[in-house]
Amino acid sequence: MPHTVDSVRETLERLWPLAGSESWDAPGLVAGDPEHPVERILLAVDAVAATVDEAVESRADLLLAHHPLLLRGITSVAADRYKGALLSRLIKHDVALYAAHTNADVVADGTSAVLAGKLGLADTTPIQPAADGVTGIGRVGTLPQPVTLGALARRLADLLPPTAGGVRASGDFHQPVSRVALCGGAGDSLLATDPVRGADVYITADLRHHPASEAREQALLGGGPALLDVSHWASEWLWLDVAADQLRAALPGVSVSVSELRTDPWDFAVLN
């Protein structure tokens, strides 16, 4: 029996239940005919012009994006505005668009869990666990053996796809770290949580000046972790391969590929 947008949606929502999403989030089917057949799926972190073009040119039937295109309210989908232009192109070429966002963050093999696994963290638990104690936002665990903050930053830079921003660090290059907390994507809202405060280092993205400065000052008093700030896109891109493997197993006969395009918004950095 051929797969359709609707049957694929059922599979996506078994893998990443919508009930796991945050109240402010907007996961799910964004555009597409539920009855349209699906033979090819393309995965990307962002639905932007480059990945939409890739989906169209590769003849994908569905673009699965991590970030929702319509997360915030809009009043027009006119084609002279970029969201309207993207939706018009997708609809014109019969490419459905689906978003799996925070509901894909919290699962046992979600964005943060994948990053924790790549770093080799042991005995991981969520920073903010759900009622089952297994799923939840972020992960905290222990490295197989202590390393310096500088060495961990280097390992992280080698692990993640290259970006203009690289890895920024707050802390002594030579300080030993063992207990690691991390959150794929923007995670400064977790800085004050006990698991993060009790870690030697916290890895996340999009750290703003004031939250980072306050965390640094607290760490200088012996009450908080060093910080490693990475690209939002890069921290979540590693999850796509895991998600693609899950879809291949769940949807026999469907071709599933991962976009290699860098959709981090920054192109270069000038250091002084």
CSV table of C-alpha atoms in Angstrom, one decimal:
chain,number,residue,atom,x,y,z
A,1,MET,CA,0.0,0.0,0.0
A,2,PRO,CA,1.6,3.3,-1.0
A,3,HIS,CA,2.4,5.9,1.6
A,4,THR,CA,0.6,9.2,1.6
A,5,VAL,CA,1.2,12.5,3.4
A,6,ASP,CA,-1.4,11.5,5.9
A,7,SER,CA,0.0,8.0,6.6
A,8,VAL,CA,3.5,9.5,6.9
A,9,ARG,CA,2.1,12.1,9.3
A,10,GLU,CA,0.9,9.2,11.5
A,11,THR,CA,4.3,7.7,11.5
A,12,LEU,CA,6.0,11.0,12.4
A,13,GLU,CA,3.6,11.5,15.3
A,14,ARG,CA,4.3,8.0,16.6
A,15,LEU,CA,8.0,8.8,16.6
A,16,TRP,CA,7.6,12.3,17.9
A,17,PRO,CA,4.2,12.6,19.7
A,18,LEU,CA,2.7,16.1,19.5
A,19,ALA,CA,1.9,15.8,23.2
A,20,GLY,CA,5.5,16.2,24.0
A,21,SER,CA,5.7,19.7,22.4
A,22,GLU,CA,5.9,22.9,24.5
A,23,SER,CA,2.7,25.0,24.7
A,24,TRP,CA,4.2,27.8,22.6
A,25,ASP,CA,5.4,25.5,19.8
A,26,ALA,CA,3.8,24.8,16.4
A,27,PRO,CA,4.7,21.3,15.2
A,28,GLY,CA,2.8,19.2,12.7
A,29,LEU,CA,1.7,19.4,9.1
A,30,VAL,CA,2.3,23.0,7.8
A,31,ALA,CA,1.3,22.5,4.1
A,32,GLY,CA,0.4,19.7,1.8
A,33,ASP,CA,-2.4,17.5,0.5
A,34,PRO,CA,-2.9,14.6,3.0
A,35,GLU,CA,-3.8,12.3,0.1
A,36,HIS,CA,-0.7,13.0,-1.9
A,37,PRO,CA,1.6,10.0,-2.3
A,38,VAL,CA,5.0,10.1,-0.6
A,39,GLU,CA,8.0,8.3,-2.1
A,40,ARG,CA,10.8,10.7,-1.1
A,41,ILE,CA,11.4,12.6,2.1
A,42,LEU,CA,14.1,15.3,2.7
A,43,LEU,CA,15.1,16.2,6.3
A,44,ALA,CA,16.5,19.6,7.3
A,45,VAL,CA,16.8,21.8,10.4
A,46,ASP,CA,15.3,24.8,8.7
A,47,ALA,CA,12.7,25.4,5.9
A,48,VAL,CA,14.5,28.2,4.1
A,49,ALA,CA,14.9,29.0,0.4
A,50,ALA,CA,17.9,26.7,0.0
A,51,THR,CA,16.3,23.6,1.5
A,52,VAL,CA,13.0,24.2,-0.2
A,53,ASP,CA,14.8,24.5,-3.5
A,54,GLU,CA,16.7,21.2,-2.6
A,55,ALA,CA,13.4,19.5,-1.9
A,56,VAL,CA,11.9,20.6,-5.2
A,57,GLU,CA,15.0,19.8,-7.2
A,58,SER,CA,15.4,16.3,-5.6
A,59,ARG,CA,11.7,15.7,-6.3
A,60,ALA,CA,10.9,15.1,-2.6
A,61,ASP,CA,7.3,14.7,-1.7
A,62,LEU,CA,7.7,15.9,1.9
A,63,LEU,CA,10.2,18.2,3.6
A,64,LEU,CA,10.6,17.4,7.3
A,65,ALA,CA,12.0,20.5,9.0
A,66,HIS,CA,12.9,20.7,12.7
A,67,HIS,CA,12.0,24.3,13.0
A,68,PRO,CA,8.4,25.3,12.3
A,69,LEU,CA,8.1,27.8,9.4
A,70,LEU,CA,4.9,29.3,11.0
A,71,LEU,CA,6.0,29.4,14.6
A,72,ARG,CA,4.9,33.0,15.0
A,73,GLY,CA,1.7,34.4,13.7
A,74,ILE,CA,1.6,36.0,10.2
A,75,THR,CA,-1.1,37.9,8.4
A,76,SER,CA,-0.1,37.2,4.8
A,77,VAL,CA,1.3,34.4,2.7
A,78,ALA,CA,1.8,36.7,-0.3
A,79,ALA,CA,4.7,35.5,-2.5
A,80,ASP,CA,6.6,38.8,-2.0
A,81,ARG,CA,7.2,37.8,1.6
A,82,TYR,CA,9.6,35.0,2.2
A,83,LYS,CA,7.3,32.7,4.1
A,84,GLY,CA,4.6,33.1,1.5
A,85,ALA,CA,7.2,32.5,-1.3
A,86,LEU,CA,8.4,29.3,0.3
A,87,LEU,CA,4.8,28.0,0.8
A,88,SER,CA,3.9,28.9,-2.7
A,89,ARG,CA,6.9,27.0,-4.1
A,90,LEU,CA,6.2,24.0,-2.0
A,91,ILE,CA,2.5,23.9,-2.9
A,92,LYS,CA,3.2,24.5,-6.6
A,93,HIS,CA,5.5,21.4,-6.7
A,94,ASP,CA,3.4,19.2,-4.4
A,95,VAL,CA,6.0,19.1,-1.6
A,96,ALA,CA,4.4,18.8,1.8
A,97,LEU,CA,6.0,20.5,4.8
A,98,TYR,CA,6.0,19.0,8.3
A,99,ALA,CA,7.7,20.3,11.4
A,100,ALA,CA,8.9,18.2,14.3
A,101,HIS,CA,10.3,20.6,16.9
A,102,THR,CA,10.2,20.4,20.7
A,103,ASN,CA,8.3,17.1,20.4
A,104,ALA,CA,11.5,15.8,18.7
A,105,ASP,CA,13.7,17.4,21.4
A,106,VAL,CA,12.2,15.6,24.3
A,107,VAL,CA,12.2,12.0,23.1
A,108,ALA,CA,14.7,9.4,24.3
A,109,ASP,CA,16.7,9.8,21.0
A,110,GLY,CA,15.9,13.5,20.4
A,111,THR,CA,18.3,16.4,19.6
A,112,SER,CA,20.0,16.7,23.0
A,113,ALA,CA,20.2,12.9,23.5
A,114,VAL,CA,21.9,12.5,20.1
A,115,LEU,CA,24.5,15.2,21.0
A,116,ALA,CA,25.1,13.6,24.4
A,117,GLY,CA,25.6,10.2,22.7
A,118,LYS,CA,28.1,11.7,20.3
A,119,LEU,CA,30.1,13.1,23.2
A,120,GLY,CA,30.1,9.8,24.9
A,121,LEU,CA,28.2,10.9,28.0
A,122,ALA,CA,27.2,8.1,30.4
A,123,ASP,CA,24.2,7.8,32.7
A,124,THR,CA,22.4,10.6,31.0
A,125,THR,CA,19.1,12.0,32.3
A,126,PRO,CA,17.0,15.0,31.2
A,127,ILE,CA,17.7,18.4,32.6
A,128,GLN,CA,13.9,18.9,32.9
A,129,PRO,CA,12.4,15.4,32.9
A,130,ALA,CA,8.8,14.6,31.9
A,131,ALA,CA,6.5,12.6,34.1
A,132,ASP,CA,8.1,9.3,32.9
A,133,GLY,CA,11.6,10.4,34.0
A,134,VAL,CA,13.1,9.3,30.7
A,135,THR,CA,12.0,11.9,28.2
A,136,GLY,CA,12.4,15.6,28.7
A,137,ILE,CA,14.4,18.7,27.8
A,138,GLY,CA,18.2,18.6,27.6
A,139,ARG,CA,20.5,16.0,29.0
A,140,VAL,CA,23.1,15.8,31.8
A,141,GLY,CA,25.7,13.0,32.1
A,142,THR,CA,29.3,12.2,32.7
A,143,LEU,CA,32.3,12.0,30.4
A,144,PRO,CA,34.2,8.6,30.4
A,145,GLN,CA,37.1,10.5,31.9
A,146,PRO,CA,37.7,14.1,32.8
A,147,VAL,CA,39.1,16.5,30.1
A,148,THR,CA,40.0,20.1,30.1
A,149,LEU,CA,37.5,22.7,29.0
A,150,GLY,CA,39.7,23.5,26.0
A,151,ALA,CA,39.9,19.9,25.0
A,152,LEU,CA,36.1,19.5,25.2
A,153,ALA,CA,35.6,22.6,23.2
A,154,ARG,CA,38.0,21.2,20.5
A,155,ARG,CA,36.1,17.9,20.5
A,156,LEU,CA,32.8,19.7,20.1
A,157,ALA,CA,34.2,21.8,17.2
A,158,ASP,CA,35.4,18.6,15.5
A,159,LEU,CA,32.0,16.9,16.1
A,160,LEU,CA,29.7,19.6,14.8
A,161,PRO,CA,29.5,20.8,11.2
A,162,PRO,CA,31.6,24.0,10.7
A,163,THR,CA,30.0,27.4,11.1
A,164,ALA,CA,31.2,30.9,11.2
A,165,GLY,CA,30.7,31.2,15.0
A,166,GLY,CA,32.5,28.0,15.9
A,167,VAL,CA,32.5,27.2,19.6
A,168,ARG,CA,32.7,30.0,22.2
A,169,ALA,CA,33.9,29.3,25.7
A,170,SER,CA,33.5,30.9,29.1
A,171,GLY,CA,35.9,29.5,31.6
A,172,ASP,CA,39.5,28.5,32.2
A,173,PHE,CA,40.9,26.7,29.1
A,174,HIS,CA,42.7,24.2,31.4
A,175,GLN,CA,40.0,23.6,34.0
A,176,PRO,CA,39.0,19.9,34.3
A,177,VAL,CA,35.4,19.0,33.4
A,178,SER,CA,33.6,15.7,33.8
A,179,ARG,CA,29.9,16.4,34.5
A,180,VAL,CA,28.3,17.8,31.3
A,181,ALA,CA,24.9,19.4,30.9
A,182,LEU,CA,23.7,20.2,27.4
A,183,CYS,CA,20.7,21.4,25.4
A,184,GLY,CA,20.5,21.4,21.7
A,185,GLY,CA,19.2,24.7,20.3
A,186,ALA,CA,18.6,27.8,22.5
A,187,GLY,CA,19.0,26.7,26.2
A,188,ASP,CA,19.7,29.8,28.3
A,189,SER,CA,16.3,29.3,30.0
A,190,LEU,CA,17.9,26.3,31.7
A,191,LEU,CA,20.9,28.1,33.2
A,192,ALA,CA,19.3,28.4,36.7
A,193,THR,CA,18.2,24.7,36.9
A,194,ASP,CA,19.9,22.5,39.5
A,195,PRO,CA,21.3,20.0,37.0
A,196,VAL,CA,22.9,22.7,35.0
A,197,ARG,CA,24.2,24.5,38.1
A,198,GLY,CA,25.6,21.2,39.3
A,199,ALA,CA,27.5,20.5,36.1
A,200,ASP,CA,31.1,21.4,35.3
A,201,VAL,CA,30.2,22.7,31.9
A,202,TYR,CA,27.0,23.6,30.0
A,203,ILE,CA,26.8,23.2,26.3
A,204,THR,CA,24.0,25.0,24.4
A,205,ALA,CA,23.3,27.6,21.7
A,206,ASP,CA,22.2,31.2,21.4
A,207,LEU,CA,23.6,32.3,24.8
A,208,ARG,CA,22.8,36.0,25.2
A,209,HIS,CA,25.0,38.5,27.0
A,210,HIS,CA,23.2,39.0,30.3
A,211,PRO,CA,22.3,35.3,31.0
A,212,ALA,CA,25.9,34.3,30.1
A,213,SER,CA,27.5,37.1,32.1
A,214,GLU,CA,25.4,36.3,35.2
A,215,ALA,CA,26.2,32.6,34.9
A,216,ARG,CA,29.9,33.4,34.5
A,217,GLU,CA,30.0,35.6,37.6
A,218,GLN,CA,28.2,32.9,39.6
A,219,ALA,CA,30.7,30.3,38.4
A,220,LEU,CA,33.6,32.5,39.6
A,221,LEU,CA,32.1,32.2,43.1
A,222,GLY,CA,32.1,28.5,42.7
A,223,GLY,CA,28.4,28.1,42.0
A,224,GLY,CA,27.9,27.3,38.3
A,225,PRO,CA,29.3,25.7,35.2
A,226,ALA,CA,31.7,26.8,32.5
A,227,LEU,CA,29.9,27.6,29.2
A,228,LEU,CA,30.3,26.4,25.7
A,229,ASP,CA,28.1,28.2,23.2
A,230,VAL,CA,27.6,26.7,19.7
A,231,SER,CA,25.6,27.2,16.6
A,232,HIS,CA,21.9,26.6,17.1
A,233,TRP,CA,21.7,24.9,13.6
A,234,ALA,CA,24.8,22.8,14.2
A,235,SER,CA,23.7,21.6,17.6
A,236,GLU,CA,20.5,20.1,16.1
A,237,TRP,CA,21.8,19.0,12.7
A,238,LEU,CA,23.3,15.8,14.2
A,239,TRP,CA,19.8,14.6,15.0
A,240,LEU,CA,18.8,14.4,11.4
A,241,ASP,CA,20.7,11.3,10.6
A,242,VAL,CA,19.1,9.5,13.6
A,243,ALA,CA,15.7,10.7,12.6
A,244,ALA,CA,16.3,9.6,9.0
A,245,ASP,CA,17.3,6.1,10.1
A,246,GLN,CA,14.1,5.8,12.1
A,247,LEU,CA,12.0,6.9,9.1
A,248,ARG,CA,13.7,4.4,6.8
A,249,ALA,CA,12.9,1.6,9.3
A,250,ALA,CA,9.3,2.8,9.7
A,251,LEU,CA,8.5,3.6,6.1
A,252,PRO,CA,9.8,0.8,3.8
A,253,GLY,CA,10.0,1.8,0.2
A,254,VAL,CA,10.3,5.5,1.0
A,255,SER,CA,13.6,7.2,0.1
A,256,VAL,CA,14.8,9.3,3.0
A,257,SER,CA,17.7,11.8,2.7
A,258,VAL,CA,19.3,14.5,4.9
A,259,SER,CA,20.2,17.9,3.6
A,260,GLU,CA,23.9,18.7,3.8
A,261,LEU,CA,23.2,22.4,3.3
A,262,ARG,CA,24.4,24.8,6.1
A,263,THR,CA,21.4,26.9,7.1
A,264,ASP,CA,23.2,28.6,10.0
A,265,PRO,CA,22.4,32.3,9.3
A,266,TRP,CA,26.0,33.6,9.8
A,267,ASP,CA,28.4,33.5,6.9
A,268,PHE,CA,31.7,34.7,8.4
A,269,ALA,CA,33.3,36.2,11.5
A,270,VAL,CA,36.0,38.9,11.8
A,271,LEU,CA,38.0,38.5,15.0
A,272,ASN,CA,39.9,41.4,16.6
